[in-house]
Short mmCIF file of C-alpha atoms and ligand atoms in Angstrom, two decimals:
data_model
loop_
_atom_site.label_atom_id
_atom_site.label_comp_id
_atom_site.label_asym_id
_atom_site.label_seq_id
_atom_site.Cartn_x
_atom_site.Cartn_y
_atom_site.Cartn_z
CA UNK A 1 -33.77 34.20 -179.86
CA UNK A 2 -32.86 37.62 -178.71
CA UNK A 3 -34.75 40.82 -178.13
CA UNK A 4 -33.39 44.38 -178.14
CA UNK A 5 -35.20 47.49 -176.94
CA UNK A 6 -34.78 51.19 -176.33
CA UNK A 7 -36.31 53.20 -173.51
CA UNK A 8 -36.46 56.85 -172.66
CA UNK A 9 -37.12 58.50 -169.31
CA UNK A 10 -34.83 61.27 -168.09
CA UNK A 11 -31.97 59.49 -169.91
CA UNK A 12 -31.84 57.18 -172.90
CA UNK A 13 -31.46 53.43 -172.35
CA UNK A 14 -30.53 50.70 -174.83
CA UNK A 15 -30.30 46.98 -174.14
CA UNK A 16 -31.08 43.45 -175.13
CA UNK A 17 -31.53 39.87 -174.09
CA UNK A 18 -28.92 37.48 -175.40
CA UNK A 19 -30.63 34.13 -175.83
CA UNK A 20 -28.70 31.13 -176.97
CA UNK A 21 -27.76 27.58 -176.10
CA UNK A 22 -24.13 28.39 -175.30
CA UNK A 23 -21.94 31.38 -174.65
CA UNK A 24 -18.71 32.50 -176.28
CA UNK A 25 -17.19 33.73 -173.04
CA UNK A 26 -18.49 37.24 -173.69
CA UNK A 27 -17.42 40.10 -171.43
CA UNK A 28 -18.38 43.70 -170.74
CA UNK A 29 -15.82 45.52 -172.85
CA UNK A 30 -14.81 49.17 -172.98
CA UNK A 31 -12.88 50.12 -176.12
CA UNK A 32 -11.09 53.43 -175.66
CA UNK A 33 -10.63 56.09 -178.34
CA UNK A 34 -7.13 55.16 -179.43
CA UNK A 35 -7.45 51.41 -179.85
CA UNK A 36 -6.68 50.92 -183.56
CA UNK A 37 -9.56 48.83 -184.95
CA UNK A 38 -8.01 46.92 -187.84
CA UNK A 39 -10.34 46.64 -190.85
CA UNK A 40 -10.00 43.95 -193.50
CA UNK A 41 -10.76 46.10 -196.53
CA UNK A 42 -10.19 49.66 -195.28
CA UNK A 43 -7.59 51.58 -193.33
CA UNK A 44 -7.70 50.91 -189.60
CA UNK A 45 -9.94 53.15 -187.46
CA UNK A 46 -7.20 54.66 -185.36
CA UNK A 47 -9.12 57.39 -183.55
CA UNK A 48 -12.78 56.90 -182.82
CA UNK A 49 -15.47 57.32 -180.21
CA UNK A 50 -15.06 55.15 -177.14
CA UNK A 51 -17.68 52.43 -176.65
CA UNK A 52 -18.95 50.03 -174.01
CA UNK A 53 -20.83 46.81 -174.61
CA UNK A 54 -20.62 43.07 -174.65
CA UNK A 55 -17.94 41.49 -176.79
CA UNK A 56 -16.09 38.27 -177.19
CA UNK A 57 -12.39 39.11 -176.92
CA UNK A 58 -10.56 37.31 -179.71
CA UNK A 59 -7.04 37.99 -178.49
CA UNK A 60 -7.13 41.77 -178.05
CA UNK A 61 -9.83 42.27 -180.70
CA UNK A 62 -13.33 42.98 -179.33
CA UNK A 63 -16.01 41.18 -181.33
CA UNK A 64 -19.04 43.20 -180.23
CA UNK A 65 -22.56 41.80 -179.92
CA UNK A 66 -24.00 45.13 -178.74
CA UNK A 67 -22.55 48.44 -177.61
CA UNK A 68 -23.18 52.11 -176.91
CA UNK A 69 -20.71 54.86 -177.74
CA UNK A 70 -19.76 57.95 -175.77
CA UNK A 71 -22.23 60.03 -177.81
CA UNK A 72 -25.18 57.88 -176.75
CA UNK A 73 -25.60 55.90 -179.97
CA UNK A 74 -26.41 52.19 -179.42
CA UNK A 75 -26.27 49.20 -181.77
CA UNK A 76 -27.03 45.48 -181.32
CA UNK A 77 -26.74 42.49 -183.65
CA UNK A 78 -29.42 39.79 -183.49
CA UNK A 79 -29.66 36.52 -185.36
CA UNK A 80 -31.39 36.70 -188.74
CA UNK A 81 -30.88 33.18 -190.09
CA UNK A 82 -31.98 32.35 -193.61
CA UNK A 83 -32.41 36.03 -194.48
CA UNK A 84 -29.05 37.74 -193.91
CA UNK A 85 -27.02 37.90 -197.13
CA UNK A 86 -23.67 39.68 -197.29
CA UNK A 87 -21.90 40.82 -200.45
CA UNK A 88 -18.52 40.42 -202.06
CA UNK A 89 -16.06 43.32 -201.98
CA UNK A 90 -17.05 46.12 -204.41
CA UNK A 91 -14.90 49.02 -205.56
CA UNK A 92 -16.19 52.49 -204.75
CA UNK A 93 -17.88 51.40 -201.51
CA UNK A 94 -16.83 51.15 -197.86
CA UNK A 95 -16.38 47.38 -197.62
CA UNK A 96 -17.03 46.41 -194.02
CA UNK A 97 -17.02 42.83 -192.75
CA UNK A 98 -20.10 41.89 -190.76
CA UNK A 99 -18.04 41.54 -187.54
CA UNK A 100 -16.64 45.09 -188.05
CA UNK A 101 -20.05 46.71 -188.45
CA UNK A 102 -20.67 47.77 -184.83
CA UNK A 103 -17.27 49.46 -184.29
CA UNK A 104 -17.41 51.00 -187.79
CA UNK A 105 -20.68 52.77 -187.00
CA UNK A 106 -20.24 53.49 -183.31
CA UNK A 107 -16.63 54.56 -183.78
CA UNK A 108 -17.59 57.34 -186.19
CA UNK A 109 -21.19 58.42 -185.69
CA UNK A 110 -22.65 60.55 -182.92
CA UNK A 111 -26.27 59.76 -183.84
CA UNK A 112 -28.53 57.88 -186.25
CA UNK A 113 -28.62 60.81 -188.67
CA UNK A 114 -24.83 60.65 -189.10
CA UNK A 115 -24.99 56.86 -189.40
CA UNK A 116 -27.50 57.13 -192.28
CA UNK A 117 -24.79 58.96 -194.26
CA UNK A 118 -22.20 56.25 -193.59
CA UNK A 119 -24.76 53.56 -194.40
CA UNK A 120 -25.40 55.13 -197.81
CA UNK A 121 -21.97 54.03 -199.04
CA UNK A 122 -21.36 50.87 -197.04
CA UNK A 123 -21.11 47.37 -198.47
CA UNK A 124 -21.43 44.66 -195.80
CA UNK A 125 -19.16 41.85 -196.92
CA UNK A 126 -19.01 38.16 -196.12
CA UNK A 127 -15.37 38.12 -194.97
CA UNK A 128 -15.20 35.82 -191.91
CA UNK A 129 -13.21 36.78 -188.82
CA UNK A 130 -11.34 33.48 -189.02
CA UNK A 131 -12.02 29.76 -189.49
CA UNK A 132 -13.23 29.39 -185.93
CA UNK A 133 -15.65 32.33 -186.23
CA UNK A 134 -17.44 32.23 -189.58
CA UNK A 135 -19.83 34.93 -190.72
CA UNK A 136 -22.88 35.42 -188.44
CA UNK A 137 -26.30 35.91 -190.06
CA UNK A 138 -27.41 39.06 -188.22
CA UNK A 139 -29.59 42.13 -188.52
CA UNK A 140 -29.16 45.22 -186.35
CA UNK A 141 -30.98 47.86 -184.37
CA UNK A 142 -29.26 51.26 -184.22
CA UNK A 143 -30.70 53.94 -181.96
CA UNK A 144 -30.13 57.25 -180.24
CA UNK A 145 -32.50 59.13 -177.96
CA UNK A 146 -34.40 60.58 -180.94
CA UNK A 147 -34.90 57.63 -183.28
CA UNK A 148 -34.20 53.99 -184.05
CA UNK A 149 -33.61 52.16 -187.32
CA UNK A 150 -33.31 48.51 -188.35
CA UNK A 151 -30.60 47.45 -190.80
CA UNK A 152 -31.01 44.25 -192.81
CA UNK A 153 -28.56 43.03 -195.43
CA UNK A 154 -30.67 40.72 -197.61
CA UNK A 155 -30.67 39.23 -201.11
CA UNK A 156 -31.98 42.50 -202.58
CA UNK A 157 -29.31 44.63 -200.87
CA UNK A 158 -28.99 46.71 -197.72
CA UNK A 159 -32.36 47.73 -196.27
CA UNK A 160 -32.75 50.49 -193.72
CA UNK A 161 -36.09 50.79 -191.97
CA UNK A 162 -37.35 53.39 -189.52
CA UNK A 163 -38.10 51.54 -186.31
CA UNK A 164 -40.73 53.63 -184.49
CA UNK A 165 -41.21 50.89 -181.88
CA UNK A 166 -37.54 50.72 -180.87
CA UNK A 167 -37.66 46.93 -180.61
CA UNK A 168 -35.97 44.16 -182.60
CA UNK A 169 -36.17 40.37 -182.33
CA UNK A 170 -35.16 37.77 -184.93
CA UNK A 171 -37.10 36.42 -187.93
CA UNK A 172 -39.14 37.25 -189.97
CA UNK A 173 -37.81 40.41 -191.69
CA UNK A 174 -38.63 43.70 -189.99
CA UNK A 175 -41.43 44.94 -192.32
CA UNK A 176 -43.37 41.75 -191.56
CA UNK A 177 -42.87 42.21 -187.81
CA UNK A 178 -44.20 45.76 -188.07
CA UNK A 179 -47.15 44.71 -190.22
CA UNK A 180 -48.18 42.06 -187.71
CA UNK A 181 -48.76 44.78 -185.10
CA UNK A 182 -51.95 45.59 -187.03
CA UNK A 183 -53.36 42.31 -185.73
CA UNK A 184 -53.03 43.55 -182.16
CA UNK A 185 -54.18 47.16 -182.42
CA UNK A 186 -57.23 46.54 -180.24
CA UNK A 187 -55.08 45.48 -177.26
CA UNK A 188 -55.05 47.96 -174.42
CA UNK A 189 -53.76 48.48 -170.92
CA UNK A 190 -57.33 49.47 -170.01
CA UNK A 191 -60.13 47.14 -169.06
CA UNK A 192 -62.19 46.14 -172.12
CA UNK A 193 -65.83 46.95 -172.73
CA UNK A 194 -68.23 44.60 -174.44
CA UNK A 195 -68.19 45.24 -178.18
CA UNK A 196 -68.73 41.57 -178.94
CA UNK A 197 -72.53 41.76 -178.86
CA UNK A 198 -75.05 44.09 -177.28
CA UNK A 199 -77.23 41.03 -176.80
CA UNK A 200 -74.80 39.40 -174.38
CA UNK A 201 -73.97 40.52 -170.86
CA UNK A 202 -70.18 40.20 -171.15
CA UNK A 203 -68.00 41.83 -168.56
CA UNK A 204 -64.33 41.77 -167.47
CA UNK A 205 -63.80 39.24 -164.67
CA UNK A 206 -60.08 39.94 -164.14
CA UNK A 207 -57.60 42.77 -164.30
CA UNK A 208 -55.40 42.82 -167.38
CA UNK A 209 -58.06 41.63 -169.83
CA UNK A 210 -57.41 44.59 -172.15
CA UNK A 211 -54.29 42.80 -173.33
CA UNK A 212 -55.99 39.43 -173.76
CA UNK A 213 -54.61 37.96 -176.97
CA UNK A 214 -51.11 39.31 -176.49
CA UNK A 215 -49.00 36.38 -177.69
CA UNK A 216 -47.24 34.60 -174.86
CA UNK A 217 -45.00 32.14 -176.70
CA UNK A 218 -41.27 32.42 -177.27
CA UNK A 219 -41.21 32.77 -181.07
CA UNK A 220 -39.46 35.90 -182.24
CA UNK A 221 -42.62 37.16 -183.96
CA UNK A 222 -44.53 36.86 -180.68
CA UNK A 223 -41.73 38.38 -178.61
CA UNK A 224 -41.72 41.36 -180.93
CA UNK A 225 -45.41 42.05 -180.30
CA UNK A 226 -45.11 41.39 -176.56
CA UNK A 227 -42.18 43.73 -176.00
CA UNK A 228 -43.65 46.38 -178.32
CA UNK A 229 -46.89 46.38 -176.32
CA UNK A 230 -45.09 46.38 -172.97
CA UNK A 231 -42.62 49.08 -173.89
CA UNK A 232 -45.20 51.37 -175.48
CA UNK A 233 -47.48 51.17 -172.46
CA UNK A 234 -44.70 51.29 -169.92
CA UNK A 235 -44.56 54.06 -167.30
CA UNK A 236 -41.73 54.68 -164.90
CA UNK A 237 -40.31 57.34 -162.66
CA UNK A 238 -37.45 59.39 -164.04
CA UNK A 239 -34.71 58.34 -161.62
CA UNK A 240 -31.88 56.04 -162.64
CA UNK A 241 -33.01 53.29 -160.32
CA UNK A 242 -36.64 53.44 -161.48
CA UNK A 243 -35.66 53.58 -165.15
CA UNK A 244 -33.17 50.70 -164.99
CA UNK A 245 -35.62 48.62 -162.99
CA UNK A 246 -38.36 49.34 -165.55
CA UNK A 247 -36.09 48.41 -168.44
CA UNK A 248 -35.34 45.02 -166.90
CA UNK A 249 -39.09 44.52 -166.39
CA UNK A 250 -39.74 45.23 -170.08
CA UNK A 251 -37.18 42.66 -171.23
CA UNK A 252 -38.24 40.31 -168.43
CA UNK A 253 -41.35 39.71 -170.52
CA UNK A 254 -39.29 37.69 -172.99
CA UNK A 255 -36.91 35.98 -170.58
CA UNK A 256 -36.21 32.41 -171.69
CA UNK A 257 -36.48 29.75 -169.02
CA UNK A 258 -34.28 26.68 -169.42
CA UNK A 259 -36.38 23.78 -170.71
CA UNK A 260 -39.04 25.78 -172.59
CA UNK A 261 -37.26 26.22 -175.92
CA UNK A 262 -35.77 22.94 -177.03
CA UNK A 263 -33.44 22.84 -180.01
CA UNK A 264 -32.97 20.00 -182.46
CA UNK A 265 -29.97 18.58 -180.72
CA UNK A 266 -31.72 18.37 -177.35
CA UNK A 267 -30.17 21.60 -176.10
CA UNK A 268 -32.17 24.46 -174.66
CA UNK A 269 -32.05 28.14 -175.37
CA UNK A 270 -31.89 30.38 -172.30
CA UNK A 271 -31.42 34.09 -171.64
CA UNK A 272 -27.68 34.13 -171.05
CA UNK A 273 -27.62 37.82 -170.24
CA UNK A 274 -29.95 40.82 -170.21
CA UNK A 275 -28.45 44.27 -170.57
CA UNK A 276 -29.57 47.86 -170.09
CA UNK A 277 -27.08 50.58 -170.94
CA UNK A 278 -27.65 54.16 -169.84
CA UNK A 279 -26.49 55.62 -173.15
CA UNK A 280 -26.17 59.14 -171.76
CA UNK A 281 -23.97 58.14 -168.85
CA UNK A 282 -22.10 55.18 -170.40
CA UNK A 283 -23.13 52.76 -167.64
CA UNK A 284 -23.70 49.18 -168.76
CA UNK A 285 -26.01 47.25 -166.42
CA UNK A 286 -26.58 43.54 -166.80
CA UNK A 287 -27.98 40.40 -165.21
CA UNK A 288 -27.21 36.81 -166.20
CA UNK A 289 -29.28 33.61 -166.17
CA UNK A 290 -28.11 32.80 -162.68
CA UNK A 291 -27.32 36.25 -161.34
CA UNK A 292 -30.35 38.47 -160.94
CA UNK A 293 -28.49 41.11 -159.03
CA UNK A 294 -27.83 44.00 -161.39
CA UNK A 295 -24.11 44.48 -162.03
CA UNK A 296 -22.77 47.65 -163.68
CA UNK A 297 -19.64 48.82 -165.48
CA UNK A 298 -19.17 52.58 -165.86
CA UNK A 299 -17.28 53.52 -169.01
CA UNK A 300 -16.14 56.83 -167.52
CA UNK A 301 -14.20 55.06 -164.78
CA UNK A 302 -11.81 53.83 -167.48
CA UNK A 303 -9.12 55.78 -169.30
CA UNK A 304 -10.96 56.50 -172.54
CA UNK A 305 -7.84 57.93 -174.19
CA UNK A 306 -5.93 54.68 -173.88
CA UNK A 307 -5.27 52.24 -176.73
CA UNK A 308 -6.26 48.99 -175.01
CA UNK A 309 -9.74 47.54 -174.47
CA UNK A 310 -10.65 46.77 -170.87
CA UNK A 311 -12.91 43.79 -170.26
CA UNK A 312 -14.78 42.37 -167.31
CA UNK A 313 -16.05 38.78 -167.19
CA UNK A 314 -19.78 38.56 -166.45
CA UNK A 315 -20.43 38.09 -162.74
CA UNK A 316 -22.21 34.76 -162.30
CA UNK A 317 -24.03 33.10 -159.41
CA UNK A 318 -27.02 34.43 -157.45
CA UNK A 319 -26.31 36.99 -154.76
CA UNK A 320 -28.98 36.41 -152.16
CA UNK A 321 -29.49 38.74 -149.26
CA UNK A 322 -30.26 36.72 -146.15
CA UNK A 323 -32.32 39.31 -144.37
CA UNK A 324 -32.50 37.71 -140.96
CA UNK A 325 -28.90 36.43 -140.85
CA UNK A 326 -28.39 37.87 -137.38
CA UNK A 327 -30.26 40.39 -135.31
CA UNK A 328 -29.57 43.87 -136.65
CA UNK A 329 -27.55 42.76 -139.67
CA UNK A 330 -28.10 41.36 -143.13
CA UNK A 331 -25.59 39.31 -144.99
CA UNK A 332 -25.16 38.38 -148.62
CA UNK A 333 -24.78 34.76 -149.58
CA UNK A 334 -23.86 33.35 -152.96
C1 TCH B 1 -25.81 34.08 -181.65
C2 TCH B 1 -25.86 35.58 -181.33
C3 TCH B 1 -27.28 36.07 -181.57
C4 TCH B 1 -28.22 35.54 -180.53
C5 TCH B 1 -29.57 35.43 -181.11
O1 TCH B 1 -30.07 36.27 -181.82
N1 TCH B 1 -30.20 34.28 -180.81
C6 TCH B 1 -31.44 33.91 -181.43
C7 TCH B 1 -31.26 32.60 -182.16
S1 TCH B 1 -32.52 32.35 -183.32
O2 TCH B 1 -32.61 33.45 -184.23
O3 TCH B 1 -33.73 32.15 -182.62
O4 TCH B 1 -32.09 31.17 -184.07
C8 TCH B 1 -24.88 36.40 -182.14
C9 TCH B 1 -24.99 37.90 -181.77
C10 TCH B 1 -23.60 38.49 -181.95
C11 TCH B 1 -22.81 37.36 -182.61
C12 TCH B 1 -21.28 37.43 -182.46
C13 TCH B 1 -20.76 38.75 -183.03
O5 TCH B 1 -21.27 38.99 -184.33
C14 TCH B 1 -19.23 38.77 -183.01
C15 TCH B 1 -18.59 37.54 -183.66
C16 TCH B 1 -18.72 37.56 -185.17
C17 TCH B 1 -18.03 36.36 -185.81
O6 TCH B 1 -18.26 36.42 -187.19
C18 TCH B 1 -18.64 35.07 -185.25
C19 TCH B 1 -18.47 35.02 -183.75
C20 TCH B 1 -19.11 36.22 -183.05
C21 TCH B 1 -18.66 36.12 -181.59
C22 TCH B 1 -20.66 36.22 -183.17
C23 TCH B 1 -21.26 34.89 -182.64
C24 TCH B 1 -22.80 34.88 -182.70
O7 TCH B 1 -23.24 34.90 -184.02
C25 TCH B 1 -23.38 36.10 -181.95
C26 TCH B 1 -23.03 35.95 -180.48
#
């Protein structure tokens, strides 16, 4: 399971949780403007917008899971098993392999409006990266500071939905996720009043009862509702620190604890990383399952005119501040 979300305060933020039972050795990766992205069915993208995100480096090729480009456009791929269907190559269309989709869009579009034009002649094809990395069944959230959309390639073709919530999880398809919000429209951040019966003396006995009924389980349908409610009621200060902190709180609502989501083979899904990218400033913040200290990579500290991706392995291990290490000093232990 994974969850992606957008957030706006002074700046625009875009991030996700990456929940899975294993990792692919993913790294924070900055792809500069002159790295030639080879494409299987098109000419290579030789000059493009620079981007920062998480990718698995297959040799020197960045296989992105999520990224934000230098124009502030963000895109993330989330599992969509049983529903994602990709096509065969068609003449007269831009044939883009599923693993090329993020760089194809982020390399060329400054915002969602521009991406809608590219999406109108794209054909997402089922060409695998190689034998080791077959096609992934994904759907995507694409967002800038003004709007978000969801892109689903299904049996009936490529579907593009406005995403007014700015949240994406996994199954079921997006229109069903949105429809289910109707079930929760009476939830509120305010304390409830008795509308159950005038004949009963019902009263709130705890704070937070306005959101009673908000689903607490880890299914993707429930995570969608939970993050939608949290995000849409969320208030933060405008500073970078307050905004980043708030973003991690929003996604913290769907953090997966080892042991709570067991898979068939006796493995457990956990939140491997949580990210929050300041899309305006190109700073990619992240935490990992065992490193709650926020780590950041700033795209603008790299040479964005180069032709080689730069990648940083995720910092692992808790960094704990021992506050009373010695009188007058504090020291950090791992
Ligand atoms: C498994 C990941 C999605 C995580 C997720 O949504 N989990 C929820 C699981 S579920 O719904 O509840 O079953 C996806 C997101 C991005 C994917 C990767 C990217 O698409 C990049 C390449 C693409 C290649 O085709 C396959 C390897 C790969 C490196 C992908 C492996 C895997 O499918 C990833 C890592």
